[in-house]
Amino acid sequence: MEIRPLISPEDIEAKLAEMGRQITEDYAGKELLLVGVLRGAFMVMADLARHIDLPCEFDFMAISSYGASTQTSGVVRILKDLDEEIEGRDVLIVEDIIDSGLTLNYLIKSLRVRKPASLEIAALLLKEGIQRVPIDVRYVAFPIGPEFVVGYGLDYAGKYRNLPYVGVMGGDVG
Ligand code: IMP
Ligand code: MG
């Protein structure tokens, strides 16, 4: 399978540095609980966190993925819940990519009832204009088109997560 590079490691690094500075500024004087959505967000979580200059704790949730399909199923399942209580805490969800928005919409709803002091989203990628539910994403590194992308944590059928760049599946697409 051919993969056409879309976003370079250098551009990712620069954008995450900028995002980290913004988060540091926005949450000045506060402590942050970063919630990574497994598995795709593991890389952006690690790299973004290194640019956040605040007292941080880390937790992870695991959500069911599409399996081997590149289409959203709309079916969301929590495979692993948070270990931390989030009531009264400033929570920042870290996501790899927002496509239909269904995953995050579900996540946000299920976390909001636990009464965090604040609940915001930081995403590496946002597929522009194709969300099936309105979603308020506070931090976005790269708005992209509707193409299916892999690399930097993102998979196709479980593979390609280790690519240091983000690329588009299938050389002739796009
Ligand atoms: P949503 O619920 O449609 O917003 O999809 C969110 C999840 O689907 C992401 O966290 C990814 O795990 C996966 N996903 C969506 N689009 C892509 C893509 O282009 N490449 C790889 N995974 C994707
Ligand atoms: Mg994901």
XYZ file of N, CA and C and ligand atoms in Angstrom:
546
model
N 0.856 -1.210 0.000
C 0.000 0.000 0.000
C 0.878 1.241 0.000
N 0.582 2.122 -0.924
C 1.361 3.359 -1.000
C 0.801 4.415 -0.052
N 1.702 5.175 0.549
C 1.277 6.240 1.456
C 1.913 7.561 1.026
N 1.069 8.530 0.751
C 1.556 9.843 0.331
C 1.710 10.740 1.561
N 2.948 11.201 1.828
C 3.172 12.047 3.001
C 2.326 13.321 2.939
N 1.725 13.675 4.071
C 0.850 14.847 4.126
C 1.388 15.883 5.110
N 1.800 15.423 6.296
C 2.326 16.338 7.313
C 3.650 15.779 7.832
N 4.692 16.567 7.750
C 6.043 16.105 8.108
C 6.235 16.072 9.624
N 7.204 15.270 10.090
C 7.518 15.243 11.524
C 7.874 16.634 12.049
N 8.549 17.430 11.233
C 8.957 18.775 11.659
C 7.740 19.677 11.851
N 6.781 19.571 10.945
C 5.572 20.388 11.060
C 4.736 19.961 12.266
N 4.685 18.658 12.507
C 3.949 18.160 13.677
C 4.586 18.706 14.948
N 5.885 18.577 15.033
C 6.617 19.039 16.213
C 6.392 20.535 16.459
N 6.481 21.323 15.393
C 6.323 22.776 15.527
C 4.912 23.139 15.992
N 3.924 22.494 15.416
C 2.529 22.780 15.789
C 2.221 22.357 17.227
N 2.765 21.209 17.632
C 2.509 20.747 18.998
C 3.203 21.637 20.014
N 4.348 22.185 19.642
C 5.047 23.130 20.518
C 4.183 24.375 20.724
N 3.607 24.842 19.622
C 2.736 26.013 19.663
C 1.490 25.723 20.511
N 0.905 24.555 20.284
C -0.283 24.151 21.035
C 0.033 24.042 22.525
N 1.172 23.468 22.834
C 1.593 23.315 24.225
C 1.779 24.660 24.915
N 2.334 25.611 24.191
C 2.506 26.966 24.744
C 1.151 27.603 25.026
N 0.227 27.430 24.106
C -1.117 27.983 24.266
C -1.830 27.359 25.464
N -1.716 26.059 25.602
C -2.340 25.356 26.729
C -1.727 25.824 28.047
N -0.407 25.967 28.072
C 0.304 26.440 29.258
C -0.215 27.816 29.685
N -0.441 28.661 28.682
C -0.941 30.005 28.938
C -2.402 29.966 29.424
N -3.229 29.195 28.740
C -4.664 29.141 29.049
C -4.949 28.554 30.431
N -4.117 27.631 30.863
C -4.353 26.958 32.146
C -3.379 27.429 33.229
N -2.792 28.604 33.042
C -1.808 29.124 33.996
C -2.369 29.088 35.419
N -1.592 28.585 36.349
C -2.011 28.532 37.752
C -2.866 27.320 38.084
N -3.148 26.493 37.080
C -3.985 25.313 37.307
C -3.179 24.028 37.135
N -3.808 22.946 37.557
C -3.240 21.621 37.302
C -4.119 20.935 36.284
N -3.494 20.167 35.430
C -4.208 19.590 34.301
C -4.216 18.069 34.385
N -5.364 17.493 34.034
C -5.406 16.046 33.836
C -5.544 15.799 32.340
N -4.492 15.254 31.753
C -4.522 14.943 30.319
C -5.091 13.542 30.147
N -6.116 13.448 29.307
C -6.753 12.159 29.051
C -6.516 11.771 27.593
N -5.703 10.771 27.398
C -5.398 10.305 26.045
C -6.387 9.231 25.627
N -6.815 9.318 24.373
C -7.739 8.309 23.856
C -6.934 7.266 23.078
N -6.881 6.081 23.667
C -6.109 4.991 23.063
C -6.863 4.397 21.873
N -6.169 3.807 20.893
C -4.735 3.774 20.963
C -4.087 4.924 20.202
N -4.855 5.519 19.271
C -4.278 6.469 18.326
C -3.568 7.670 18.917
N -3.975 8.091 20.120
C -3.457 9.353 20.658
C -2.147 9.207 21.433
N -1.615 7.983 21.496
C -0.437 7.803 22.352
C 0.745 8.668 21.927
N 0.904 8.880 20.638
C 2.072 9.631 20.180
C 1.893 11.133 20.378
N 0.730 11.636 20.024
C 0.486 13.060 20.202
C 0.470 13.409 21.695
N -0.034 12.502 22.511
C -0.034 12.709 23.966
C 1.394 12.904 24.472
N 2.268 12.008 24.087
C 3.660 12.057 24.565
C 4.368 13.323 24.078
N 4.165 13.671 22.821
C 4.882 14.818 22.263
C 4.276 16.148 22.708
N 2.956 16.220 22.776
C 2.311 17.455 23.231
C 2.649 17.740 24.695
N 2.595 16.706 25.518
C 2.807 16.885 26.960
C 4.162 17.501 27.263
N 5.137 17.189 26.427
C 6.479 17.736 26.662
C 6.562 19.230 26.416
N 5.505 19.789 25.824
C 5.463 21.237 25.599
C 4.482 21.938 26.535
N 3.952 21.204 27.499
C 3.051 21.813 28.479
C 3.807 22.005 29.791
N 3.949 23.268 30.170
C 4.741 23.597 31.350
C 3.816 23.876 32.535
N 3.129 22.818 32.984
C 2.181 22.901 34.097
C 2.262 21.592 34.863
N 1.795 21.581 36.138
C 1.685 20.294 36.820
C 0.604 19.461 36.121
N 0.984 18.300 35.614
C 0.065 17.458 34.833
C -0.027 16.058 35.402
N -1.218 15.490 35.308
C -1.346 14.057 35.511
C -1.879 13.453 34.224
N -1.717 12.153 34.104
C -2.073 11.479 32.857
C -3.019 10.320 33.107
N -3.986 10.199 32.244
C -4.852 9.026 32.281
C -5.217 8.673 30.843
N -5.750 7.485 30.667
C -6.078 7.038 29.311
C -7.422 6.336 29.293
N -8.106 6.506 28.185
C -9.307 5.718 27.932
C -9.098 4.954 26.640
N -9.682 3.792 26.571
C -9.636 3.046 25.312
C -11.048 2.919 24.762
N -11.158 3.230 23.498
C -12.444 3.257 22.804
C -12.366 2.277 21.642
N -13.474 1.649 21.347
C -13.472 0.712 20.220
C -13.217 1.474 18.920
N -12.468 0.871 18.011
C -12.153 1.524 16.749
C -13.013 0.936 15.636
N -12.685 1.303 14.422
C -13.475 0.850 13.274
C -13.174 -0.583 12.864
N -12.237 -1.205 13.525
C -11.766 -2.498 13.028
C -10.965 -2.269 11.772
N -11.148 -3.088 10.767
C -10.337 -2.986 9.556
C -10.989 -2.084 8.505
N -12.105 -1.452 8.844
C -12.796 -0.600 7.887
C -12.299 0.841 8.005
N -12.451 1.618 6.934
C -12.078 3.026 7.006
C -13.334 3.893 7.145
N -14.474 3.262 7.351
C -15.737 3.980 7.523
C -16.113 4.019 9.000
N -16.702 5.136 9.434
C -17.153 5.209 10.812
C -18.385 4.331 11.004
N -18.420 3.622 12.106
C -19.563 2.741 12.372
C -20.618 3.456 13.209
N -20.184 4.501 13.918
C -21.109 5.183 14.813
C -21.267 4.443 16.133
N -20.689 3.257 16.198
C -20.775 2.458 17.413
C -19.553 2.734 18.265
N -19.765 3.197 19.488
C -18.669 3.524 20.377
C -18.758 2.675 21.629
N -17.655 2.070 21.975
C -17.621 1.220 23.152
C -16.429 1.617 24.012
N -16.625 1.788 25.322
C -15.493 2.055 26.214
C -14.863 0.723 26.586
N -13.632 0.533 26.151
C -12.912 -0.709 26.443
C -12.130 -0.585 27.746
N -11.687 0.645 28.013
C -10.997 0.921 29.274
C -11.412 2.299 29.759
N -11.935 2.370 30.961
C -12.364 3.658 31.521
C -11.176 4.334 32.221
N -11.383 5.577 32.636
C -10.361 6.300 33.384
C -10.065 5.604 34.707
N -8.838 5.733 35.183
C -8.495 5.275 36.528
C -8.737 6.384 37.543
N -8.662 7.641 37.063
C -8.785 8.807 37.948
C -10.226 9.289 38.075
N -10.528 9.860 39.252
C -11.775 10.617 39.419
C -11.544 11.978 38.778
N -12.546 12.500 38.082
C -12.324 13.793 37.414
C -13.178 14.922 37.987
N -13.978 14.636 38.991
C -14.824 15.682 39.571
C -13.971 16.852 40.067
N -14.329 18.052 39.620
C -13.643 19.255 40.055
C -12.281 19.488 39.412
N -11.900 18.644 38.469
C -10.565 18.790 37.866
C -10.651 19.388 36.463
N -9.539 19.989 36.057
C -9.448 20.513 34.704
C -8.940 19.404 33.795
N -9.835 18.969 32.916
C -9.553 17.798 32.082
C -9.378 18.215 30.625
N -8.293 17.756 30.039
C -8.064 18.004 28.612
C -7.938 16.661 27.900
N -8.908 16.404 27.029
C -8.892 15.166 26.247
C -7.937 15.342 25.072
N -7.053 14.389 24.881
C -6.109 14.447 23.768
C -6.481 13.365 22.753
N -6.810 13.798 21.539
C -7.244 12.884 20.488
C -6.313 12.953 19.282
N -6.245 11.859 18.557
C -5.467 11.864 17.327
C -6.219 12.588 16.211
N -7.476 12.186 16.016
C -8.206 12.725 14.869
C -9.702 12.755 15.147
N -10.362 13.787 14.663
C -11.815 13.858 14.756
C -12.383 13.775 13.353
N -13.173 12.746 13.145
C -13.744 12.461 11.832
C -15.243 12.794 11.909
N -16.077 11.809 12.172
C -17.523 12.080 12.312
C -17.809 12.852 13.597
N -16.907 12.732 14.572
C -17.115 13.369 15.865
C -17.919 12.497 16.833
N -18.360 11.353 16.361
C -19.229 10.493 17.181
C -18.502 9.957 18.408
N -17.238 9.597 18.228
C -16.463 9.062 19.346
C -16.355 10.093 20.463
N -15.920 11.297 20.084
C -15.727 12.337 21.092
C -17.033 12.822 21.681
N -18.049 12.883 20.865
C -19.359 13.300 21.343
C -19.809 12.373 22.481
N -19.615 11.112 22.268
C -19.982 10.115 23.273
C -19.108 10.253 24.520
N -17.812 10.414 24.279
C -16.860 10.554 25.386
C -17.171 11.764 26.252
N -17.385 12.890 25.589
C -17.672 14.146 26.281
C -18.919 13.994 27.150
N -19.938 13.393 26.569
C -21.177 13.195 27.321
C -20.953 12.341 28.553
N -20.189 11.275 28.389
C -20.024 10.366 29.520
C -19.070 10.934 30.566
N -18.205 11.885 30.170
C -17.309 12.500 31.158
C -17.955 13.703 31.849
N -18.813 14.391 31.127
C -19.435 15.599 31.676
C -20.275 15.298 32.929
N -20.930 14.148 32.933
C -21.768 13.807 34.092
C -20.925 13.573 35.350
N -19.630 13.416 35.178
C -18.763 13.245 36.352
C -18.308 14.588 36.927
N -18.829 15.673 36.350
C -18.616 17.022 36.866
C -17.156 17.486 36.978
N -16.415 17.449 35.893
C -15.083 18.063 35.919
C -15.225 19.589 36.009
N -14.201 20.278 36.523
C -14.238 21.749 36.578
C -14.278 22.300 35.159
N -13.504 21.671 34.273
C -13.543 22.032 32.854
C -13.219 20.794 32.032
N -13.689 20.808 30.791
C -13.492 19.666 29.905
C -13.301 20.188 28.489
N -12.084 20.074 27.990
C -11.784 20.582 26.648
C -11.105 19.487 25.827
N -10.995 19.767 24.526
C -10.414 18.784 23.611
C -9.216 19.382 22.878
N -8.145 18.603 22.797
C -7.016 18.945 21.932
C -6.854 17.810 20.930
N -6.892 18.141 19.649
C -6.782 17.110 18.615
C -5.648 17.437 17.650
N -4.947 16.405 17.242
C -3.906 16.605 16.232
C -4.542 16.971 14.892
N -5.561 16.213 14.503
C -6.183 16.410 13.194
C -7.695 16.562 13.320
N -8.241 17.432 12.504
C -9.695 17.579 12.435
C -10.091 17.545 10.970
N -10.881 16.539 10.594
C -11.397 16.496 9.222
C -12.476 17.549 9.128
N -12.225 18.546 8.315
C -13.080 19.734 8.302
C -14.441 19.509 7.671
N -15.464 19.985 8.370
C -16.793 20.072 7.806
C -17.541 18.766 7.617
N -17.051 17.669 8.202
C -17.770 16.408 8.000
C -18.282 15.807 9.306
N -18.269 16.604 10.383
C -18.755 16.102 11.661
C -20.267 15.880 11.590
N -20.687 14.758 12.122
C -22.116 14.425 12.106
C -22.820 14.921 13.356
N -22.042 15.401 14.325
C -22.583 16.027 15.528
C -21.745 17.272 15.774
N -22.368 18.343 16.299
C -21.585 19.545 16.573
C -20.582 19.256 17.681
N -19.336 19.667 17.474
C -18.323 19.380 18.479
C -17.396 20.578 18.612
N -17.155 20.944 19.866
C -16.392 22.147 20.151
C -14.964 21.746 20.518
N -14.063 21.892 19.566
C -12.679 21.465 19.783
C -11.818 22.691 20.052
N -11.299 22.788 21.266
C -10.569 23.995 21.678
C -9.225 24.118 20.960
N -8.506 23.007 20.818
C -7.184 23.051 20.191
C -7.107 22.055 19.026
N -6.749 22.554 17.861
C -6.563 21.687 16.696
C -5.212 22.020 16.071
N -4.387 21.010 15.855
C -3.094 21.270 15.224
C -3.262 21.447 13.716
N -3.936 20.501 13.069
C -4.080 20.553 11.611
C -5.500 20.210 11.152
N -6.192 21.170 10.545
C -7.431 20.825 9.846
C -7.035 20.132 8.541
N -7.710 19.034 8.205
C -7.393 18.327 6.959
C -8.674 18.027 6.186
N -8.513 17.479 4.990
C -9.661 17.071 4.170
C -10.223 15.749 4.656
N -11.168 15.196 3.892
C -11.858 13.986 4.339
C -11.102 12.688 4.081
N -9.876 12.770 3.556
C -9.141 11.548 3.206
C -8.754 10.721 4.440
N -8.562 9.435 4.219
C -8.149 8.552 5.308
C -6.634 8.635 5.491
N -6.220 8.969 6.699
C -4.797 9.168 6.956
C -4.258 8.139 7.959
N -2.963 7.906 7.858
C -2.296 6.986 8.788
C -0.987 7.615 9.267
N -0.408 6.998 10.285
C 0.886 7.436 10.791
C 0.764 8.292 12.031
N 1.856 8.437 12.738
C 1.902 9.244 13.958
C 0.761 8.849 14.902
N 0.623 7.549 15.119
C -0.399 7.033 16.020
C -1.630 6.481 15.322
N -1.890 6.992 14.114
C -3.098 6.573 13.386
C -2.841 5.296 12.593
N -3.842 4.414 12.629
C -3.650 3.113 11.992
C -4.615 2.870 10.851
N -4.237 1.908 10.034
C -5.184 1.245 9.162
C -5.059 -0.242 9.462
N -6.135 -0.850 9.928
C -6.124 -2.270 10.307
C -4.968 -2.573 11.263
N -4.715 -1.631 12.180
C -3.724 -1.868 13.223
C -2.297 -1.520 12.851
N -2.064 -1.221 11.581
C -0.697 -0.945 11.138
C -0.452 0.558 10.890
N 0.805 0.899 10.678
C 1.279 2.246 10.291
C 1.330 3.260 11.431
N 0.995 2.866 12.649
C 0.997 3.829 13.750
C 2.390 4.405 14.010
N 3.414 3.638 13.657
C 4.786 4.033 13.961
C 5.407 4.981 12.939
N 4.711 5.308 11.876
C 5.264 6.279 10.928
C 5.454 7.620 11.638
N 6.597 8.290 11.420
C 6.839 9.565 12.110
C 6.093 10.739 11.484
N 5.431 10.496 10.356
C 4.676 11.549 9.668
C 3.227 11.094 9.498
N 2.366 12.017 9.073
C 0.983 11.663 8.728
C 0.899 11.581 7.215
N 0.340 10.486 6.718
C 0.229 10.313 5.272
C -1.149 9.828 4.872
N -1.422 9.968 3.567
C -2.715 9.550 3.031
C -2.590 8.153 2.439
N -3.528 7.299 2.812
C -3.554 5.928 2.294
C -3.831 5.918 0.798
N -3.115 5.056 0.087
C -3.406 4.880 -1.326
C -2.825 6.015 -2.142
N -1.776 5.731 -2.927
C -1.035 6.776 -3.634
C -1.874 7.575 -4.608
N -2.960 6.972 -5.127
C -3.722 7.640 -6.172
C -4.926 8.416 -5.644
N -5.073 8.428 -4.300
C -6.219 9.154 -3.742
C -5.827 10.596 -3.449
N -6.790 11.468 -3.448
C -6.522 12.794 -2.934
C -6.632 13.881 -3.979
P -14.990 9.653 14.685
O -15.784 9.030 15.786
O -15.608 9.391 13.341
O -14.701 11.114 14.911
O -13.635 8.864 14.597
C -12.690 8.985 15.569
C -11.715 7.852 15.556
O -11.738 7.090 14.343
C -10.311 8.387 15.664
O -9.947 8.562 17.000
C -9.500 7.338 14.945
O -9.178 6.300 15.828
C -10.444 6.817 13.879
N -10.227 7.513 12.588
C -11.032 8.429 12.012
N -10.534 8.869 10.843
C -9.360 8.213 10.689
C -8.326 8.251 9.676
O -8.378 8.990 8.665
N -7.277 7.426 9.872
C -7.162 6.598 10.951
N -8.074 6.548 11.934
C -9.175 7.347 11.792
Mg -8.763 7.518 18.175
